[in-house]
Amino acid sequence: MEFWFLVGVALFIWWLFRTGKIRRAHTLDAAQDRGSVRQASSRQFGPLEEYDNLAGRPAQWIASGGQVDVAGMAIKGGLFYFGESLLAQDGYRNENCLIDPRLKVTREQTNERSPHGLQYWPAYRDITPLQRLTYLHWLSGGRADPSIDIGYVFIYFYGLERRLFFDQPGSEADLLIGEVQRLQSIYGANRSFNSYSSAFLESAAFVNGELSTAPVLSHDTASFDVPLMLRTAIGLKLRDRQTLSWDWLLAWFLAHPDTYLRTPATRCFEEFKLLFERRFLERYPEGLSVRAPRRVISPHYLAASGTFTVTLDSPYGQVPDPKHLKVPIKIAREIAEAVTNELDAYSRYLGRNLNSADTMAAQLLLPRDLPLSPNSSLGRFRAYVTERTNGAMTLVPLQDLLDRLDINETGEKPSAATFKALSKALATCDFGMEPDRVYGTQSISRDSCVALFGATAGGTIDAKREAFTAARIVVELTALAIAADGVVEDSEIAFGIEQIETYQGLSSDERVRLLALLFALIHSPPQQQSLLRRLAKASETIRDSAAQIVLNVVAVDGRLDTDEIRFAEKLYKALNLPTDRLYADLHGLGAQQRRDEPTVVAKAVPGRGHRIPGPPLERNPRSEILLDATLVASKKRESARVSELLATIFVEEDVIRETNPASKSGVGTRVTFDGLDADHSTLIDALIASKEMTYGEFSAMCRDAKLFADGAIETINDWAFEKFDDAIIEEGDPIVIDPDLYGPLVELAQARRGTAL
Amino acid sequence: MSKSRVKSRDRDTIVQALSAGVVPRTGLHHIQVGRRLEIEAAVNDIGRIGDNGSAVRFIIGEYGSGKTFFLHLVRLIALEKRLVTVHADLAPDRRIHATGGQARNLYAELVRNLATRAKPDGGALASIVERFVADAAKEAETSSTSPDTVIESRLESLRDFVGGYDYATVLNAYWRAFESGEEEPKAGALRWLRGEFATKTDARKAIGVRTIIDDSSIYDHLKLLAAFVRLASYEGLLVVCDEMVNLYKLQSAQARNANYEQILRIVNDGLQGAGGGFGFYFGGTPEFLMDTRRGLFSYPALQSRLAENAFASDGLVDLSGPVVRLTNLTPEDLFVLLQNVRNVFAGGDPGNYLVPDDALTAFMQHCNERIGDAYFRTPRNTIKSFVQLLAVLEQNPDTDWQPLLGQVAVNPDQDDDALQDESDPDGEDGLTSFRL
């Protein structure tokens, strides 16, 4: 501070020295303007002449509405000092603003303006007569010509500030403040004037105790010092041990002389403020607490004219001065820096594309947690998606979404950038979609559908996590298998869902994402080839489960279509599994469904991660055999029923059926066996009698009876099955009767004779 | 399980067959485990065939799942229901359709194995023909007409079939040869019926018929055979073809498709109930059915007929479709099976059981340690060893089963299929090939 003060003093001295020279130069200019060299030479100024001029009639303040004549011109409106002497605070010179009627003014009735600008600290007494004429014209002409050199406005302003702060007129204050505000509204574009007039107004407000409750946030407030009012407001908070809220800190930071905002912050100031607030609150939800420094504010008004400095009366008492505190500014700078970085992409986009602030593409570059205005294009997008999904997972054509994103890209498949933009847009609206390239799925064509689902921040997941990638391959495969036969059945979908829900080691976000993927893929199946290629590279566990799952899906609808099997064949080939195993596995599935056991579907899933059971019913080969008692019992029951069934077929007749004496067999005179004709009965009798005979004898007998030997044996044995449940003639040469049946046969023969007699 | 008495004859047959590792000829109902629904379906099929209907089934199961056992059981049921059965395993030189005599080979093999209840082991063709002719002769005698006329009139219905005329001619020739006592034409007629003539010339020379049963006509002739056995007062004909996977292994797509086309004809006739009193049972592996490049599913018309209800949903069984899926046995199945075998050994009397239940699980455990889960998935050798164990215990009543158990040797069962097809590198058990 001291340093600056010394620099200021040095500058001031230098200026004093310099004004002397310039004044001379100006006088020469003026002489040339006027063509009056004599006059100019007679007014060779030196310090002495200034002292001379200090004497004179004291100047008076022309109040508002007052009128004076200067060089024959009537100047109306007042609000300036008029007279010959108005000493500055230092007493060595007159005020810059003083309109001294003794000074020359160009007489011509001309509207001509001096082509020469005024110097930085102008004074009425130092300007040329033509410039004085210009000034007087301006004064009498409403004091609002925006094209006037700012130096004239300053001369006028010097008067106002002297009046308010140095003379302290009391009643006139509001009028003066109003006039300065008016000037600021016209000439505020001039940085210098803006700065001085603001200082004026601020000091006036300070004195009046008009502390604002909310800080003014502007990126244009950089100055040499933190404005008094701001310091006071902050200081008061510190004195009252209040924490600093984000806006006060930001205002302080913005007004700090060391602050330099980068382009993103200034270009996107609104977003900068919003984001600054968020980030500040994240770090300091309760506000920033700062200890009040011991140094207090000493309020001064430094005149713009440089002719006086006054201490302002503080209506607040002793206020700690935050001016030298470094930590809060450092914190603010950190936050601002981070926020600026966050806005960088957005700002660059705006820089490249003019007037693009409301486009989706630009808004997507904004940090996600900026609140979304419903009227922005992103807000409209959110409304569309919300309405479309209506709280449920919904399939939406990709093209519909792209249309609403203002992304005009041609080509069958949207680019990665487009996907990223879409994914981000959805995430910003708290939605997710699948398939989503951002999460590792393949690119899809624009006419296929994506599944939308509600998820906070788009359900961000780590797509590279092994459990997830494994599960995703499984889901893709499931979808492929479901779609393999061209018919999607509810049972298949239910199976797919169950797969996902029971898959171990997934977060809920991952699960939702996979469900969405399943729905989308069922609708638009992925490319078989690419999936199979990826699968071939997958780990063994994944490949094993893949095979099993596909089989289950193929089987779950209870039908085996060629297309399904063909798909399974391809899969096994891709997995490098023997296709023989496929058929065995398929067969196992098909046959297993008949058991009164839980289906394989259920078995594949329960709680052990995704360990897939091997071929059906495979057990640990060397383990202890554990028989399922209930299964054994049910097997035995079933076997018993089978046995009964078979027993009725393979009749075991231990007791020879009672022969029926009144049977139809009694044809002719010969007595026959029941169910056998006479010729064959004779043959049996002959066999019984001889016990055994050669094939030749037998066939001779047959021929006599017009029978064939083999045919006769067939007929007799066929009959014997009815009677004895077995053949009685044992083939070969010689022909014999089965010794086991000989006895019963003889009994039967005797019984027959008995009945015949 | 009905613990009814087991006849000693049945008992011996079963024990003998099991210890040889083959399906017993009789008494299957004593050892059958489960598969009630499948068996009921088969019984219904056979009933339908007996009612002059038709049936077609594909028995699909992996190696060791008991396809052959099941087919055998069905065949025995059919015989018991007075059907005539023919059966054959398909092989590279035995197919349903071919141009190089392979189809005729299949036909010949089928007819060679033609069985009746009285002749369950095959070779019953002559018996049936003689029975038919003898019946006709007898009828001729009673009605005082010539046997020729009776045979002609009886065979009248056969003439409606493709090739029926020649069929009747051959049967007539047989009768005439019988009457005249000439053996040669008789043998010729039987050879013709068995499809053993390779050329038409030979057939003409032998029995004066201008056609023969050749590759292109075997299905028609099976139909004729079905009609004929009904004329010979049997209920119908059941054709059992096992090892259908041999069609799947055909390299030429054209050849495969020609075979599948024939199967489609059979399936269509069978499913449409075209009638004729005959049925087809095919046995094959899952890939034979489902492989979309070479299996039945590669033939779209078959796929659409066989895929529906391939397995019913919700765990319900639907055997109305032609595909019956057999699963491999589970340890529980095997346990019940061992109990049944024990029961057969004891003649159905629980008092005679040679070993307690504990021994059964101990035995399973033992096998498990030796050959892993193959002990129940492909149980042939397990059963074989078990029967041998019981036999030893039976002959040495004082022996304790426990120490014996450790000595029982169990070898992994081997896939016959893999043995036949040595070019197949994915054979189930590579070690087997080395041993060969």
PDB file of C-alpha atoms in Angstrom, chain A residues 533-672:
ATOM      1  CA  ARG A 533     -15.781 -63.550 -32.447  1.00  0.00           C
ATOM      2  CA  ARG A 534     -15.691 -61.672 -29.192  1.00  0.00           C
ATOM      3  CA  LEU A 535     -16.885 -64.710 -27.375  1.00  0.00           C
ATOM      4  CA  ALA A 536     -14.062 -66.765 -28.746  1.00  0.00           C
ATOM      5  CA  LYS A 537     -11.708 -64.380 -27.021  1.00  0.00           C
ATOM      6  CA  ALA A 538     -13.576 -64.433 -23.741  1.00  0.00           C
ATOM      7  CA  SER A 539     -12.420 -66.306 -20.699  1.00  0.00           C
ATOM      8  CA  GLU A 540     -13.180 -69.938 -20.251  1.00  0.00           C
ATOM      9  CA  THR A 541     -15.757 -69.349 -17.547  1.00  0.00           C
ATOM     10  CA  ILE A 542     -17.672 -67.042 -19.773  1.00  0.00           C
ATOM     11  CA  ARG A 543     -17.531 -69.429 -22.642  1.00  0.00           C
ATOM     12  CA  ASP A 544     -18.774 -72.273 -20.513  1.00  0.00           C
ATOM     13  CA  SER A 545     -21.653 -70.299 -19.170  1.00  0.00           C
ATOM     14  CA  ALA A 546     -22.381 -68.992 -22.629  1.00  0.00           C
ATOM     15  CA  ALA A 547     -22.881 -72.459 -23.979  1.00  0.00           C
ATOM     16  CA  GLN A 548     -25.085 -73.493 -21.120  1.00  0.00           C
ATOM     17  CA  ILE A 549     -27.203 -70.394 -21.223  1.00  0.00           C
ATOM     18  CA  VAL A 550     -27.798 -70.621 -24.901  1.00  0.00           C
ATOM     19  CA  LEU A 551     -28.923 -74.178 -24.561  1.00  0.00           C
ATOM     20  CA  ASN A 552     -31.298 -73.199 -21.819  1.00  0.00           C
ATOM     21  CA  VAL A 553     -32.731 -70.371 -23.844  1.00  0.00           C
ATOM     22  CA  VAL A 554     -33.116 -72.590 -26.845  1.00  0.00           C
ATOM     23  CA  ALA A 555     -34.900 -75.136 -24.728  1.00  0.00           C
ATOM     24  CA  VAL A 556     -37.012 -72.879 -22.601  1.00  0.00           C
ATOM     25  CA  ASP A 557     -39.835 -72.498 -25.086  1.00  0.00           C
ATOM     26  CA  GLY A 558     -40.136 -76.251 -25.351  1.00  0.00           C
ATOM     27  CA  ARG A 559     -39.330 -76.423 -29.027  1.00  0.00           C
ATOM     28  CA  LEU A 560     -36.186 -77.171 -30.912  1.00  0.00           C
ATOM     29  CA  ASP A 561     -36.059 -75.307 -34.154  1.00  0.00           C
ATOM     30  CA  THR A 562     -33.443 -75.849 -36.769  1.00  0.00           C
ATOM     31  CA  ASP A 563     -32.515 -72.210 -36.556  1.00  0.00           C
ATOM     32  CA  GLU A 564     -31.994 -72.505 -32.839  1.00  0.00           C
ATOM     33  CA  ILE A 565     -29.856 -75.570 -33.213  1.00  0.00           C
ATOM     34  CA  ARG A 566     -27.972 -73.997 -36.052  1.00  0.00           C
ATOM     35  CA  PHE A 567     -27.203 -71.066 -33.822  1.00  0.00           C
ATOM     36  CA  ALA A 568     -26.092 -73.384 -31.058  1.00  0.00           C
ATOM     37  CA  GLU A 569     -23.874 -75.231 -33.534  1.00  0.00           C
ATOM     38  CA  LYS A 570     -22.247 -71.995 -34.566  1.00  0.00           C
ATOM     39  CA  LEU A 571     -21.792 -71.080 -30.974  1.00  0.00           C
ATOM     40  CA  TYR A 572     -20.134 -74.343 -30.060  1.00  0.00           C
ATOM     41  CA  LYS A 573     -17.883 -73.986 -33.024  1.00  0.00           C
ATOM     42  CA  ALA A 574     -16.951 -70.479 -32.011  1.00  0.00           C
ATOM     43  CA  LEU A 575     -16.354 -71.652 -28.484  1.00  0.00           C
ATOM     44  CA  ASN A 576     -14.221 -74.458 -29.726  1.00  0.00           C
ATOM     45  CA  LEU A 577     -16.437 -77.034 -28.094  1.00  0.00           C
ATOM     46  CA  PRO A 578     -17.087 -80.364 -29.793  1.00  0.00           C
ATOM     47  CA  THR A 579     -20.429 -80.329 -31.541  1.00  0.00           C
ATOM     48  CA  ASP A 580     -21.035 -83.856 -30.317  1.00  0.00           C
ATOM     49  CA  ARG A 581     -21.305 -82.364 -26.897  1.00  0.00           C
ATOM     50  CA  LEU A 582     -23.905 -79.958 -28.181  1.00  0.00           C
ATOM     51  CA  TYR A 583     -26.245 -82.738 -29.216  1.00  0.00           C
ATOM     52  CA  ALA A 584     -25.649 -84.591 -26.022  1.00  0.00           C
ATOM     53  CA  ASP A 585     -26.337 -81.396 -24.069  1.00  0.00           C
ATOM     54  CA  LEU A 586     -29.428 -80.612 -26.082  1.00  0.00           C
ATOM     55  CA  HIS A 587     -30.611 -84.122 -25.645  1.00  0.00           C
ATOM     56  CA  GLY A 588     -29.915 -83.912 -21.949  1.00  0.00           C
ATOM     57  CA  LEU A 589     -32.002 -80.776 -21.717  1.00  0.00           C
ATOM     58  CA  GLY A 590     -34.813 -82.258 -23.706  1.00  0.00           C
ATOM     59  CA  ALA A 591     -34.887 -85.453 -21.788  1.00  0.00           C
ATOM     60  CA  GLN A 592     -34.284 -83.841 -18.460  1.00  0.00           C
ATOM     61  CA  GLN A 593     -37.418 -81.813 -18.741  1.00  0.00           C
ATOM     62  CA  ARG A 594     -39.366 -84.955 -18.222  1.00  0.00           C
ATOM     63  CA  ARG A 595     -38.027 -85.573 -14.785  1.00  0.00           C
ATOM     64  CA  ASP A 596     -39.847 -84.399 -11.759  1.00  0.00           C
ATOM     65  CA  GLU A 597     -36.830 -82.317 -10.912  1.00  0.00           C
ATOM     66  CA  PRO A 598     -36.185 -78.653 -11.049  1.00  0.00           C
ATOM     67  CA  THR A 599     -35.367 -77.792 -14.596  1.00  0.00           C
ATOM     68  CA  VAL A 600     -31.830 -77.052 -15.578  1.00  0.00           C
ATOM     69  CA  VAL A 601     -32.851 -73.465 -15.942  1.00  0.00           C
ATOM     70  CA  ALA A 602     -33.269 -73.225 -12.246  1.00  0.00           C
ATOM     71  CA  LYS A 603     -30.172 -75.237 -11.602  1.00  0.00           C
ATOM     72  CA  ALA A 604     -27.903 -73.099 -13.669  1.00  0.00           C
ATOM     73  CA  VAL A 605     -28.604 -70.071 -11.656  1.00  0.00           C
ATOM     74  CA  PRO A 606     -28.620 -70.360  -7.887  1.00  0.00           C
ATOM     75  CA  GLY A 607     -26.324 -68.446  -5.710  1.00  0.00           C
ATOM     76  CA  ARG A 608     -22.877 -69.561  -6.727  1.00  0.00           C
ATOM     77  CA  GLY A 609     -22.115 -66.850  -9.148  1.00  0.00           C
ATOM     78  CA  HIS A 610     -22.427 -68.118 -12.590  1.00  0.00           C
ATOM     79  CA  ARG A 611     -20.952 -71.497 -12.219  1.00  0.00           C
ATOM     80  CA  ILE A 612     -22.604 -73.558 -14.827  1.00  0.00           C
ATOM     81  CA  PRO A 613     -23.484 -77.121 -14.191  1.00  0.00           C
ATOM     82  CA  GLY A 614     -21.678 -79.468 -16.486  1.00  0.00           C
ATOM     83  CA  PRO A 615     -23.505 -81.901 -18.656  1.00  0.00           C
ATOM     84  CA  PRO A 616     -26.773 -82.854 -17.049  1.00  0.00           C
ATOM     85  CA  LEU A 617     -26.483 -85.039 -14.035  1.00  0.00           C
ATOM     86  CA  GLU A 618     -22.759 -85.071 -14.008  1.00  0.00           C
ATOM     87  CA  ARG A 619     -21.518 -85.586 -10.524  1.00  0.00           C
ATOM     88  CA  ASN A 620     -18.174 -85.347  -9.035  1.00  0.00           C
ATOM     89  CA  PRO A 621     -16.792 -88.570 -10.382  1.00  0.00           C
ATOM     90  CA  ARG A 622     -14.752 -89.621  -7.423  1.00  0.00           C
ATOM     91  CA  SER A 623     -16.952 -88.366  -4.669  1.00  0.00           C
ATOM     92  CA  GLU A 624     -18.997 -90.359  -2.266  1.00  0.00           C
ATOM     93  CA  ILE A 625     -22.120 -91.654  -3.860  1.00  0.00           C
ATOM     94  CA  LEU A 626     -25.150 -90.094  -2.316  1.00  0.00           C
ATOM     95  CA  LEU A 627     -28.397 -91.497  -3.501  1.00  0.00           C
ATOM     96  CA  ASP A 628     -31.501 -89.437  -3.394  1.00  0.00           C
ATOM     97  CA  ALA A 629     -33.811 -91.588  -1.325  1.00  0.00           C
ATOM     98  CA  THR A 630     -36.996 -89.994  -2.598  1.00  0.00           C
ATOM     99  CA  LEU A 631     -35.796 -90.392  -6.147  1.00  0.00           C
ATOM    100  CA  VAL A 632     -35.016 -94.031  -5.535  1.00  0.00           C
ATOM    101  CA  ALA A 633     -38.463 -94.495  -4.045  1.00  0.00           C
ATOM    102  CA  SER A 634     -40.137 -92.844  -6.999  1.00  0.00           C
ATOM    103  CA  LYS A 635     -38.050 -94.902  -9.403  1.00  0.00           C
ATOM    104  CA  LYS A 636     -39.098 -98.029  -7.632  1.00  0.00           C
ATOM    105  CA  ARG A 637     -42.717 -97.033  -7.755  1.00  0.00           C
ATOM    106  CA  GLU A 638     -42.458 -96.314 -11.450  1.00  0.00           C
ATOM    107  CA  SER A 639     -40.630 -99.560 -12.073  1.00  0.00           C
ATOM    108  CA  ALA A 640     -43.304-101.438 -10.191  1.00  0.00           C
ATOM    109  CA  ARG A 641     -45.959 -99.972 -12.445  1.00  0.00           C
ATOM    110  CA  VAL A 642     -43.918-100.834 -15.506  1.00  0.00           C
ATOM    111  CA  SER A 643     -43.486-104.314 -14.236  1.00  0.00           C
ATOM    112  CA  GLU A 644     -47.218-104.696 -13.779  1.00  0.00           C
ATOM    113  CA  LEU A 645     -47.813-103.401 -17.266  1.00  0.00           C
ATOM    114  CA  LEU A 646     -45.278-105.764 -18.740  1.00  0.00           C
ATOM    115  CA  ALA A 647     -46.525-108.650 -16.690  1.00  0.00           C
ATOM    116  CA  THR A 648     -49.907-108.328 -18.329  1.00  0.00           C
ATOM    117  CA  ILE A 649     -48.194-108.638 -21.658  1.00  0.00           C
ATOM    118  CA  PHE A 650     -45.712-111.351 -20.854  1.00  0.00           C
ATOM    119  CA  VAL A 651     -48.347-113.473 -19.192  1.00  0.00           C
ATOM    120  CA  GLU A 652     -46.842-115.945 -16.821  1.00  0.00           C
ATOM    121  CA  GLU A 653     -49.183-118.788 -16.898  1.00  0.00           C
ATOM    122  CA  ASP A 654     -48.086-121.299 -14.371  1.00  0.00           C
ATOM    123  CA  VAL A 655     -51.402-122.996 -14.319  1.00  0.00           C
ATOM    124  CA  ILE A 656     -52.584-124.507 -17.536  1.00  0.00           C
ATOM    125  CA  ARG A 657     -55.840-123.105 -18.518  1.00  0.00           C
ATOM    126  CA  GLU A 658     -58.797-125.291 -18.097  1.00  0.00           C
ATOM    127  CA  THR A 659     -59.606-126.738 -21.453  1.00  0.00           C
ATOM    128  CA  ASN A 660     -62.996-126.155 -22.751  1.00  0.00           C
ATOM    129  CA  PRO A 661     -64.689-129.438 -23.708  1.00  0.00           C
ATOM    130  CA  ALA A 662     -67.276-127.712 -25.826  1.00  0.00           C
ATOM    131  CA  SER A 663     -64.724-125.958 -27.912  1.00  0.00           C
ATOM    132  CA  LYS A 664     -65.130-125.484 -31.595  1.00  0.00           C
ATOM    133  CA  SER A 665     -62.099-127.642 -32.116  1.00  0.00           C
ATOM    134  CA  GLY A 666     -64.029-130.859 -32.208  1.00  0.00           C
ATOM    135  CA  VAL A 667     -64.162-130.962 -35.944  1.00  0.00           C
ATOM    136  CA  GLY A 668     -64.537-134.336 -37.563  1.00  0.00           C
ATOM    137  CA  THR A 669     -63.862-137.545 -35.769  1.00  0.00           C
ATOM    138  CA  ARG A 670     -60.438-136.740 -34.466  1.00  0.00           C
ATOM    139  CA  VAL A 671     -60.102-135.199 -31.082  1.00  0.00           C
ATOM    140  CA  THR A 672     -58.190-131.944 -31.138  1.00  0.00           C
TER     141      THR A 672
END
